[in-house]
Every structure is written in structure tokens, then in C-alpha cells.
Short mmCIF file of N, CA and C in Angstrom, two decimals:
data_model
loop_
_atom_site.label_atom_id
_atom_site.label_comp_id
_atom_site.label_asym_id
_atom_site.label_seq_id
_atom_site.Cartn_x
_atom_site.Cartn_y
_atom_site.Cartn_z
N MET A 14 0.85 -1.17 0.00
CA MET A 14 0.00 0.00 0.00
C MET A 14 0.90 1.24 0.00
N THR A 15 0.52 2.23 -0.75
CA THR A 15 1.33 3.44 -0.85
C THR A 15 0.76 4.54 0.01
N ASP A 16 1.60 5.56 0.24
CA ASP A 16 1.11 6.69 1.02
C ASP A 16 0.03 7.46 0.24
N ASP A 17 0.01 7.36 -1.11
CA ASP A 17 -1.06 7.99 -1.89
C ASP A 17 -2.40 7.34 -1.58
N THR A 18 -2.43 6.02 -1.47
CA THR A 18 -3.65 5.31 -1.11
C THR A 18 -4.12 5.74 0.27
N LEU A 19 -3.19 5.83 1.20
CA LEU A 19 -3.54 6.25 2.56
C LEU A 19 -3.98 7.70 2.59
N LEU A 20 -3.30 8.55 1.85
CA LEU A 20 -3.67 9.96 1.78
C LEU A 20 -5.08 10.10 1.21
N ASN A 21 -5.38 9.35 0.17
CA ASN A 21 -6.74 9.37 -0.41
C ASN A 21 -7.77 8.91 0.61
N ALA A 22 -7.46 7.86 1.37
CA ALA A 22 -8.39 7.36 2.39
C ALA A 22 -8.63 8.42 3.47
N ALA A 23 -7.58 9.13 3.86
CA ALA A 23 -7.72 10.19 4.88
C ALA A 23 -8.57 11.33 4.33
N GLN A 24 -8.30 11.73 3.11
CA GLN A 24 -9.05 12.83 2.50
C GLN A 24 -10.51 12.43 2.27
N GLN A 25 -10.75 11.18 1.90
CA GLN A 25 -12.13 10.72 1.72
C GLN A 25 -12.89 10.79 3.04
N TRP A 26 -12.25 10.37 4.12
CA TRP A 26 -12.90 10.43 5.43
C TRP A 26 -13.25 11.88 5.77
N GLN A 27 -12.32 12.78 5.52
CA GLN A 27 -12.54 14.17 5.88
C GLN A 27 -13.57 14.85 4.97
N ARG A 28 -13.77 14.32 3.76
CA ARG A 28 -14.81 14.85 2.87
C ARG A 28 -16.16 14.19 3.11
N GLY A 29 -16.19 13.17 3.96
CA GLY A 29 -17.44 12.46 4.20
C GLY A 29 -17.70 11.36 3.20
N ALA A 30 -16.72 11.07 2.33
CA ALA A 30 -16.88 10.04 1.31
C ALA A 30 -16.37 8.68 1.77
N GLY A 31 -15.79 8.63 2.94
CA GLY A 31 -15.27 7.38 3.51
C GLY A 31 -15.42 7.43 5.02
N THR A 32 -15.07 6.35 5.65
CA THR A 32 -15.20 6.31 7.11
C THR A 32 -13.83 6.30 7.78
N ARG A 33 -13.81 6.70 9.01
CA ARG A 33 -12.58 6.65 9.78
C ARG A 33 -12.15 5.20 9.98
N ASP A 34 -13.11 4.32 10.17
CA ASP A 34 -12.78 2.90 10.35
C ASP A 34 -12.07 2.33 9.12
N ALA A 35 -12.46 2.78 7.93
CA ALA A 35 -11.79 2.32 6.70
C ALA A 35 -10.35 2.81 6.67
N LEU A 36 -10.14 4.06 7.07
CA LEU A 36 -8.78 4.60 7.13
C LEU A 36 -7.94 3.83 8.14
N VAL A 37 -8.50 3.59 9.32
CA VAL A 37 -7.78 2.84 10.36
C VAL A 37 -7.47 1.43 9.87
N ALA A 38 -8.40 0.80 9.16
CA ALA A 38 -8.16 -0.55 8.63
C ALA A 38 -6.99 -0.54 7.64
N HIS A 39 -6.93 0.48 6.78
CA HIS A 39 -5.80 0.59 5.86
C HIS A 39 -4.49 0.72 6.63
N LEU A 40 -4.50 1.56 7.64
CA LEU A 40 -3.27 1.81 8.41
C LEU A 40 -2.83 0.59 9.20
N THR A 41 -3.76 -0.08 9.84
CA THR A 41 -3.40 -1.23 10.67
C THR A 41 -3.02 -2.45 9.83
N ALA A 42 -3.33 -2.42 8.54
CA ALA A 42 -2.92 -3.52 7.66
C ALA A 42 -1.43 -3.43 7.32
N LEU A 43 -0.81 -2.29 7.60
CA LEU A 43 0.61 -2.12 7.31
C LEU A 43 1.46 -2.90 8.32
N GLY A 44 2.61 -3.34 7.87
CA GLY A 44 3.54 -4.05 8.74
C GLY A 44 4.58 -3.12 9.32
N ARG A 45 5.35 -3.67 10.24
CA ARG A 45 6.40 -2.89 10.91
C ARG A 45 7.38 -2.26 9.92
N GLU A 46 7.63 -2.95 8.82
CA GLU A 46 8.57 -2.46 7.81
C GLU A 46 8.01 -1.28 7.03
N ASP A 47 6.74 -0.94 7.22
CA ASP A 47 6.10 0.15 6.49
C ASP A 47 6.17 1.50 7.20
N ALA A 48 6.99 1.62 8.22
CA ALA A 48 7.13 2.90 8.93
C ALA A 48 7.45 4.05 7.97
N PRO A 49 8.30 3.86 6.94
CA PRO A 49 8.55 4.98 6.02
C PRO A 49 7.29 5.45 5.27
N VAL A 50 6.35 4.55 5.04
CA VAL A 50 5.10 4.94 4.38
C VAL A 50 4.33 5.88 5.30
N ILE A 51 4.30 5.58 6.60
CA ILE A 51 3.62 6.44 7.57
C ILE A 51 4.32 7.79 7.65
N THR A 52 5.65 7.79 7.66
CA THR A 52 6.41 9.04 7.70
C THR A 52 6.10 9.90 6.48
N ASP A 53 6.03 9.29 5.30
CA ASP A 53 5.67 10.03 4.09
C ASP A 53 4.24 10.56 4.17
N LEU A 54 3.33 9.75 4.70
CA LEU A 54 1.94 10.18 4.84
C LEU A 54 1.86 11.39 5.78
N ILE A 55 2.58 11.34 6.88
CA ILE A 55 2.59 12.48 7.81
C ILE A 55 3.08 13.74 7.11
N GLN A 56 4.13 13.60 6.33
CA GLN A 56 4.68 14.74 5.61
C GLN A 56 3.65 15.33 4.64
N HIS A 57 2.95 14.47 3.89
CA HIS A 57 1.92 14.95 2.96
C HIS A 57 0.77 15.62 3.71
N LEU A 58 0.34 15.03 4.80
CA LEU A 58 -0.76 15.60 5.57
C LEU A 58 -0.37 16.94 6.19
N ARG A 59 0.86 17.03 6.67
CA ARG A 59 1.34 18.29 7.26
C ARG A 59 1.37 19.42 6.23
N ALA A 60 1.63 19.08 4.97
CA ALA A 60 1.68 20.11 3.93
C ALA A 60 0.34 20.80 3.75
N HIS A 61 -0.74 20.12 4.10
CA HIS A 61 -2.09 20.68 3.95
C HIS A 61 -2.75 20.95 5.29
N ALA A 62 -2.00 20.85 6.37
CA ALA A 62 -2.56 21.01 7.71
C ALA A 62 -2.76 22.47 8.05
N GLY A 63 -3.81 22.72 8.81
CA GLY A 63 -4.05 24.06 9.34
C GLY A 63 -3.33 24.24 10.66
N GLN A 64 -3.08 25.46 11.00
CA GLN A 64 -2.41 25.76 12.27
C GLN A 64 -3.38 26.32 13.30
N ASP A 65 -4.65 26.43 12.93
CA ASP A 65 -5.63 27.02 13.85
C ASP A 65 -6.22 25.97 14.77
N GLN A 66 -7.08 26.40 15.64
CA GLN A 66 -7.67 25.52 16.64
C GLN A 66 -9.11 25.14 16.33
N VAL A 67 -9.54 25.29 15.09
CA VAL A 67 -10.92 24.94 14.75
C VAL A 67 -11.00 23.46 14.39
N GLY A 68 -12.19 22.98 14.29
CA GLY A 68 -12.36 21.59 13.87
C GLY A 68 -12.79 20.69 15.00
N ASP A 69 -12.46 19.41 14.85
CA ASP A 69 -12.97 18.39 15.75
C ASP A 69 -12.09 18.14 16.97
N ALA A 70 -10.86 18.59 16.94
CA ALA A 70 -9.93 18.29 18.03
C ALA A 70 -10.38 18.97 19.32
N PRO A 71 -10.14 18.33 20.44
CA PRO A 71 -10.50 18.93 21.73
C PRO A 71 -9.79 20.27 21.91
N ARG A 72 -10.43 21.17 22.61
CA ARG A 72 -9.86 22.50 22.80
C ARG A 72 -9.36 22.73 24.21
N SER A 73 -9.70 21.86 25.12
CA SER A 73 -9.30 22.05 26.52
C SER A 73 -8.40 20.91 26.97
N THR A 74 -7.73 21.14 28.08
CA THR A 74 -6.89 20.10 28.66
C THR A 74 -7.72 18.87 29.00
N ASP A 75 -8.89 19.08 29.59
CA ASP A 75 -9.76 17.96 29.94
C ASP A 75 -10.21 17.20 28.68
N GLY A 76 -10.49 17.94 27.62
CA GLY A 76 -10.89 17.29 26.37
C GLY A 76 -9.78 16.43 25.81
N TRP A 77 -8.55 16.95 25.85
CA TRP A 77 -7.41 16.16 25.35
C TRP A 77 -7.15 14.96 26.24
N ARG A 78 -7.29 15.14 27.54
CA ARG A 78 -7.09 14.01 28.46
C ARG A 78 -8.09 12.91 28.15
N ASP A 79 -9.35 13.27 27.97
CA ASP A 79 -10.38 12.28 27.63
C ASP A 79 -10.08 11.60 26.30
N GLU A 80 -9.63 12.39 25.32
CA GLU A 80 -9.30 11.83 24.00
C GLU A 80 -8.16 10.82 24.11
N LEU A 81 -7.11 11.19 24.83
CA LEU A 81 -5.95 10.31 24.95
C LEU A 81 -6.26 9.08 25.80
N MET A 82 -7.04 9.26 26.86
CA MET A 82 -7.38 8.12 27.71
C MET A 82 -8.29 7.13 26.99
N GLY A 83 -9.03 7.59 26.00
CA GLY A 83 -9.91 6.71 25.24
C GLY A 83 -9.27 6.16 23.98
N SER A 84 -7.96 6.34 23.83
CA SER A 84 -7.26 5.96 22.61
C SER A 84 -6.83 4.50 22.59
N ARG A 85 -6.75 3.98 21.38
CA ARG A 85 -6.08 2.72 21.09
C ARG A 85 -4.81 3.09 20.35
N ALA A 86 -3.80 2.25 20.40
CA ALA A 86 -2.51 2.60 19.78
C ALA A 86 -2.02 1.49 18.87
N CYS A 87 -1.18 1.92 17.93
CA CYS A 87 -0.52 1.02 17.00
C CYS A 87 0.84 1.62 16.70
N THR A 88 1.85 0.78 16.51
CA THR A 88 3.16 1.29 16.13
C THR A 88 3.71 0.49 14.95
N TRP A 89 4.55 1.18 14.20
CA TRP A 89 5.27 0.57 13.09
C TRP A 89 6.73 0.96 13.26
N GLY A 90 7.43 0.34 14.13
CA GLY A 90 8.82 0.70 14.35
C GLY A 90 8.94 2.14 14.79
N GLY A 91 9.33 3.02 13.87
CA GLY A 91 9.56 4.42 14.19
C GLY A 91 8.37 5.33 13.98
N ALA A 92 7.17 4.79 13.84
CA ALA A 92 5.97 5.60 13.67
C ALA A 92 4.86 5.02 14.53
N GLY A 93 3.92 5.86 14.88
CA GLY A 93 2.83 5.40 15.74
C GLY A 93 1.52 6.10 15.42
N MET A 94 0.44 5.50 15.90
CA MET A 94 -0.90 6.04 15.70
C MET A 94 -1.70 5.88 16.98
N LEU A 95 -2.42 6.92 17.33
CA LEU A 95 -3.40 6.88 18.40
C LEU A 95 -4.77 7.09 17.77
N VAL A 96 -5.70 6.19 18.04
CA VAL A 96 -7.05 6.30 17.53
C VAL A 96 -7.94 6.63 18.72
N GLY A 97 -8.29 7.91 18.81
CA GLY A 97 -9.13 8.37 19.91
C GLY A 97 -10.59 8.32 19.53
N PRO A 98 -11.45 8.71 20.46
CA PRO A 98 -12.88 8.71 20.17
C PRO A 98 -13.27 9.65 19.02
N HIS A 99 -12.53 10.75 18.84
CA HIS A 99 -12.90 11.73 17.82
C HIS A 99 -11.81 12.02 16.80
N VAL A 100 -10.55 11.80 17.16
CA VAL A 100 -9.46 12.14 16.26
C VAL A 100 -8.53 10.95 16.07
N LEU A 101 -7.70 11.06 15.05
CA LEU A 101 -6.67 10.08 14.77
C LEU A 101 -5.35 10.84 14.76
N ILE A 102 -4.37 10.36 15.50
CA ILE A 102 -3.09 11.04 15.61
C ILE A 102 -2.02 10.14 15.02
N LEU A 103 -1.24 10.68 14.08
CA LEU A 103 -0.11 9.97 13.49
C LEU A 103 1.16 10.72 13.87
N THR A 104 2.20 9.98 14.25
CA THR A 104 3.47 10.62 14.61
C THR A 104 4.63 9.71 14.24
N ASP A 105 5.75 10.34 13.94
CA ASP A 105 6.98 9.58 13.73
C ASP A 105 8.01 9.95 14.80
N GLY A 106 7.56 10.62 15.84
CA GLY A 106 8.43 11.02 16.94
C GLY A 106 9.01 12.41 16.76
N GLN A 107 9.04 12.90 15.54
CA GLN A 107 9.54 14.25 15.28
C GLN A 107 8.47 15.14 14.65
N ARG A 108 7.62 14.53 13.85
CA ARG A 108 6.52 15.25 13.22
C ARG A 108 5.25 14.48 13.48
N GLY A 109 4.15 15.18 13.44
CA GLY A 109 2.89 14.50 13.64
C GLY A 109 1.72 15.33 13.17
N VAL A 110 0.57 14.68 13.05
CA VAL A 110 -0.66 15.35 12.67
C VAL A 110 -1.81 14.80 13.49
N VAL A 111 -2.80 15.67 13.68
CA VAL A 111 -4.06 15.28 14.29
C VAL A 111 -5.10 15.38 13.19
N LEU A 112 -5.71 14.24 12.87
CA LEU A 112 -6.75 14.20 11.84
C LEU A 112 -8.11 14.19 12.51
N GLY A 113 -8.89 15.19 12.19
CA GLY A 113 -10.27 15.22 12.64
C GLY A 113 -11.18 14.92 11.46
N GLU A 114 -12.45 14.89 11.71
CA GLU A 114 -13.39 14.57 10.63
C GLU A 114 -13.38 15.63 9.55
N ARG A 115 -13.04 16.86 9.91
CA ARG A 115 -13.07 17.94 8.93
C ARG A 115 -11.76 18.72 8.83
N ASP A 116 -10.75 18.36 9.60
CA ASP A 116 -9.53 19.15 9.57
C ASP A 116 -8.30 18.31 9.87
N THR A 117 -7.14 18.88 9.55
CA THR A 117 -5.85 18.27 9.85
C THR A 117 -5.00 19.35 10.50
N ARG A 118 -4.40 19.01 11.64
CA ARG A 118 -3.54 19.97 12.32
C ARG A 118 -2.17 19.37 12.52
N ALA A 119 -1.15 20.19 12.30
CA ALA A 119 0.23 19.76 12.50
C ALA A 119 0.56 19.84 13.99
N LEU A 120 1.41 18.91 14.44
CA LEU A 120 1.87 18.90 15.82
C LEU A 120 3.32 19.39 15.88
N SER A 121 3.68 19.99 16.99
CA SER A 121 5.07 20.40 17.19
C SER A 121 5.93 19.16 17.42
N SER A 122 7.22 19.32 17.27
CA SER A 122 8.12 18.16 17.43
C SER A 122 8.10 17.64 18.87
N SER A 123 7.99 18.53 19.86
CA SER A 123 7.98 18.05 21.25
C SER A 123 6.72 17.25 21.55
N VAL A 124 5.58 17.71 21.05
CA VAL A 124 4.33 16.97 21.24
C VAL A 124 4.38 15.65 20.47
N SER A 125 4.93 15.69 19.27
CA SER A 125 5.04 14.47 18.46
C SER A 125 5.89 13.42 19.16
N GLY A 126 7.00 13.85 19.76
CA GLY A 126 7.85 12.91 20.50
C GLY A 126 7.14 12.30 21.69
N SER A 127 6.40 13.12 22.43
CA SER A 127 5.66 12.62 23.59
C SER A 127 4.57 11.64 23.18
N LEU A 128 3.89 11.94 22.08
CA LEU A 128 2.82 11.05 21.62
C LEU A 128 3.38 9.74 21.07
N MET A 129 4.57 9.79 20.46
CA MET A 129 5.21 8.55 20.00
C MET A 129 5.54 7.67 21.20
N LEU A 130 6.06 8.27 22.26
CA LEU A 130 6.36 7.52 23.48
C LEU A 130 5.09 6.92 24.07
N LEU A 131 4.00 7.67 24.03
CA LEU A 131 2.72 7.16 24.52
C LEU A 131 2.26 5.96 23.69
N CYS A 132 2.37 6.06 22.37
CA CYS A 132 2.01 4.93 21.49
C CYS A 132 2.81 3.69 21.86
N GLN A 133 4.12 3.85 21.99
CA GLN A 133 4.99 2.71 22.31
C GLN A 133 4.66 2.13 23.67
N THR A 134 4.37 2.98 24.64
CA THR A 134 4.04 2.51 25.98
C THR A 134 2.76 1.71 25.99
N ILE A 135 1.74 2.20 25.29
CA ILE A 135 0.45 1.49 25.22
C ILE A 135 0.63 0.13 24.55
N VAL A 136 1.37 0.09 23.45
CA VAL A 136 1.56 -1.17 22.73
C VAL A 136 2.36 -2.16 23.58
N MET A 137 3.42 -1.67 24.25
CA MET A 137 4.22 -2.57 25.11
C MET A 137 3.39 -3.09 26.27
N ALA A 138 2.57 -2.23 26.87
CA ALA A 138 1.73 -2.67 27.99
C ALA A 138 0.72 -3.71 27.54
N GLU A 139 0.13 -3.51 26.37
CA GLU A 139 -0.82 -4.48 25.83
C GLU A 139 -0.13 -5.81 25.55
N HIS A 140 1.07 -5.74 24.98
CA HIS A 140 1.83 -6.96 24.70
C HIS A 140 2.15 -7.70 25.99
N ALA A 141 2.58 -6.98 27.02
CA ALA A 141 2.90 -7.61 28.30
C ALA A 141 1.65 -8.23 28.92
N LEU A 142 0.52 -7.54 28.83
CA LEU A 142 -0.73 -8.05 29.36
C LEU A 142 -1.14 -9.32 28.63
N ASN A 143 -1.01 -9.32 27.30
CA ASN A 143 -1.35 -10.51 26.52
C ASN A 143 -0.45 -11.68 26.90
N GLN A 144 0.85 -11.42 27.12
CA GLN A 144 1.77 -12.49 27.53
C GLN A 144 1.38 -13.05 28.89
N ARG A 145 1.02 -12.16 29.82
CA ARG A 145 0.62 -12.60 31.16
C ARG A 145 -0.65 -13.44 31.08
N GLU A 146 -1.61 -12.99 30.28
CA GLU A 146 -2.85 -13.76 30.13
C GLU A 146 -2.58 -15.14 29.52
N MET A 147 -1.69 -15.20 28.53
CA MET A 147 -1.35 -16.49 27.93
C MET A 147 -0.68 -17.41 28.95
N GLN A 148 0.21 -16.86 29.75
CA GLN A 148 0.87 -17.65 30.78
C GLN A 148 -0.14 -18.16 31.80
N ASP A 149 -1.08 -17.30 32.21
CA ASP A 149 -2.14 -17.72 33.14
C ASP A 149 -2.97 -18.84 32.54
N LEU A 150 -3.32 -18.73 31.27
CA LEU A 150 -4.10 -19.78 30.62
C LEU A 150 -3.33 -21.10 30.56
N ARG A 151 -2.03 -21.03 30.26
CA ARG A 151 -1.21 -22.24 30.24
C ARG A 151 -1.18 -22.90 31.62
N GLU A 152 -1.00 -22.08 32.65
CA GLU A 152 -0.97 -22.62 34.01
C GLU A 152 -2.30 -23.24 34.39
N GLN A 153 -3.39 -22.59 34.01
CA GLN A 153 -4.71 -23.15 34.30
C GLN A 153 -4.90 -24.48 33.59
N ARG A 154 -4.45 -24.57 32.34
CA ARG A 154 -4.58 -25.81 31.59
C ARG A 154 -3.76 -26.92 32.24
N LEU A 155 -2.53 -26.59 32.66
CA LEU A 155 -1.70 -27.60 33.32
C LEU A 155 -2.31 -28.06 34.63
N GLN A 156 -2.80 -27.10 35.41
CA GLN A 156 -3.43 -27.46 36.69
C GLN A 156 -4.68 -28.30 36.45
N SER A 157 -5.45 -27.91 35.45
CA SER A 157 -6.67 -28.66 35.14
C SER A 157 -6.33 -30.08 34.71
N ALA A 158 -5.33 -30.21 33.87
CA ALA A 158 -4.94 -31.55 33.40
C ALA A 158 -4.41 -32.39 34.55
N SER A 159 -3.58 -31.81 35.41
CA SER A 159 -3.01 -32.61 36.50
C SER A 159 -4.10 -32.97 37.52
N THR A 160 -5.05 -32.06 37.74
CA THR A 160 -6.15 -32.36 38.65
C THR A 160 -7.01 -33.47 38.07
N SER A 161 -7.32 -33.39 36.81
CA SER A 161 -8.15 -34.41 36.17
C SER A 161 -7.47 -35.77 36.21
N LEU A 162 -6.16 -35.79 35.93
CA LEU A 162 -5.44 -37.05 35.94
C LEU A 162 -5.34 -37.64 37.34
N SER A 163 -5.22 -36.79 38.35
CA SER A 163 -5.09 -37.31 39.71
C SER A 163 -6.41 -37.88 40.22
N GLU A 164 -7.51 -37.55 39.58
CA GLU A 164 -8.81 -38.06 40.01
C GLU A 164 -9.12 -39.43 39.40
N ILE A 165 -8.31 -39.90 38.48
CA ILE A 165 -8.53 -41.20 37.85
C ILE A 165 -7.99 -42.27 38.81
N ASP A 166 -8.87 -43.19 39.13
CA ASP A 166 -8.48 -44.27 40.03
C ASP A 166 -7.73 -45.34 39.26
N PRO A 167 -6.61 -45.77 39.82
CA PRO A 167 -5.86 -46.85 39.16
C PRO A 167 -6.62 -48.18 39.30
N ILE A 168 -6.36 -49.07 38.35
CA ILE A 168 -6.94 -50.42 38.44
C ILE A 168 -5.99 -51.25 39.25
N ARG A 169 -6.50 -51.98 40.21
CA ARG A 169 -5.64 -52.78 41.09
C ARG A 169 -5.79 -54.22 40.82
#
């Protein structure tokens, strides 16, 4: 998939001709090796981004906190995405954009770096949680099997 395809999907969502879920599906279909595609997409989106505070993005600290706390994250090596309730944030750690339903805003490098760290932290925490759950399931299966086997009476 090329950054042109992704750019078209983003623009379609913002024009009302596509859905945010379709854009997210395109993005999450990319592999770790596709980080340069995300970086190129960010660059293209930043070229058309507004610097004002209008649009769908939260305007208050509480609004941003709610948006970030309700986010899901994805990373591609050196790039990351936060999918909040209302906006989609793409960052490569140095540059970033906030995509709303009707607008695109560029992020400063310091904010982009912080959001990249947040993406990585969320993904690592999810991975660790999944590993812990898998280990718990393995232990339960072993305990269940050993309990079941110990209940079988030997033939004498």
C-alpha cells in the first residue's frame, strides 16, 4: 500500500466520502517495515494542515485528556498512531498530525515525540498483558490436566 492510497483514504474520510474505520483498517494492515510509508503520509498531511484551533480536536486540557485516555494505539517501528474517540493522531516522533473529521492539524516536534512515546508505551503494555494472560491460561490448563489425571483411580 502506498502513502497515496492512505492519503486518499484520509481525505475521503474528511470529505465524508469514507469512514474513519476504513482509514484505520488501511493503516493497521501495514507491517512494521512500512514505517517509512507512515512518515511520508505524515509529511503529505502536514503540507495541507491548518495551524488554527478549529475543527474536531479537543480545545481544553480535559478534552485532550479524555481523548488520549480513550485511545487505542498502533506502532510501526519508528511511527505510531493513536485512535481516539474523535481524532486520529499519526506521529513519527519528530513530526505528527491530528486528523479530525473535517480538519488536519500539525503537531510540534515536542508533542510528536511525547505522543510517540505514549504509542509505544500502550503497545508494550498491551503486549505484556497478553503475555501474562497467555501464561495464566497455560498454568490453568496444566493445573486442570493434573487435577483431572489425579482423580482417575488406578486399576488394582
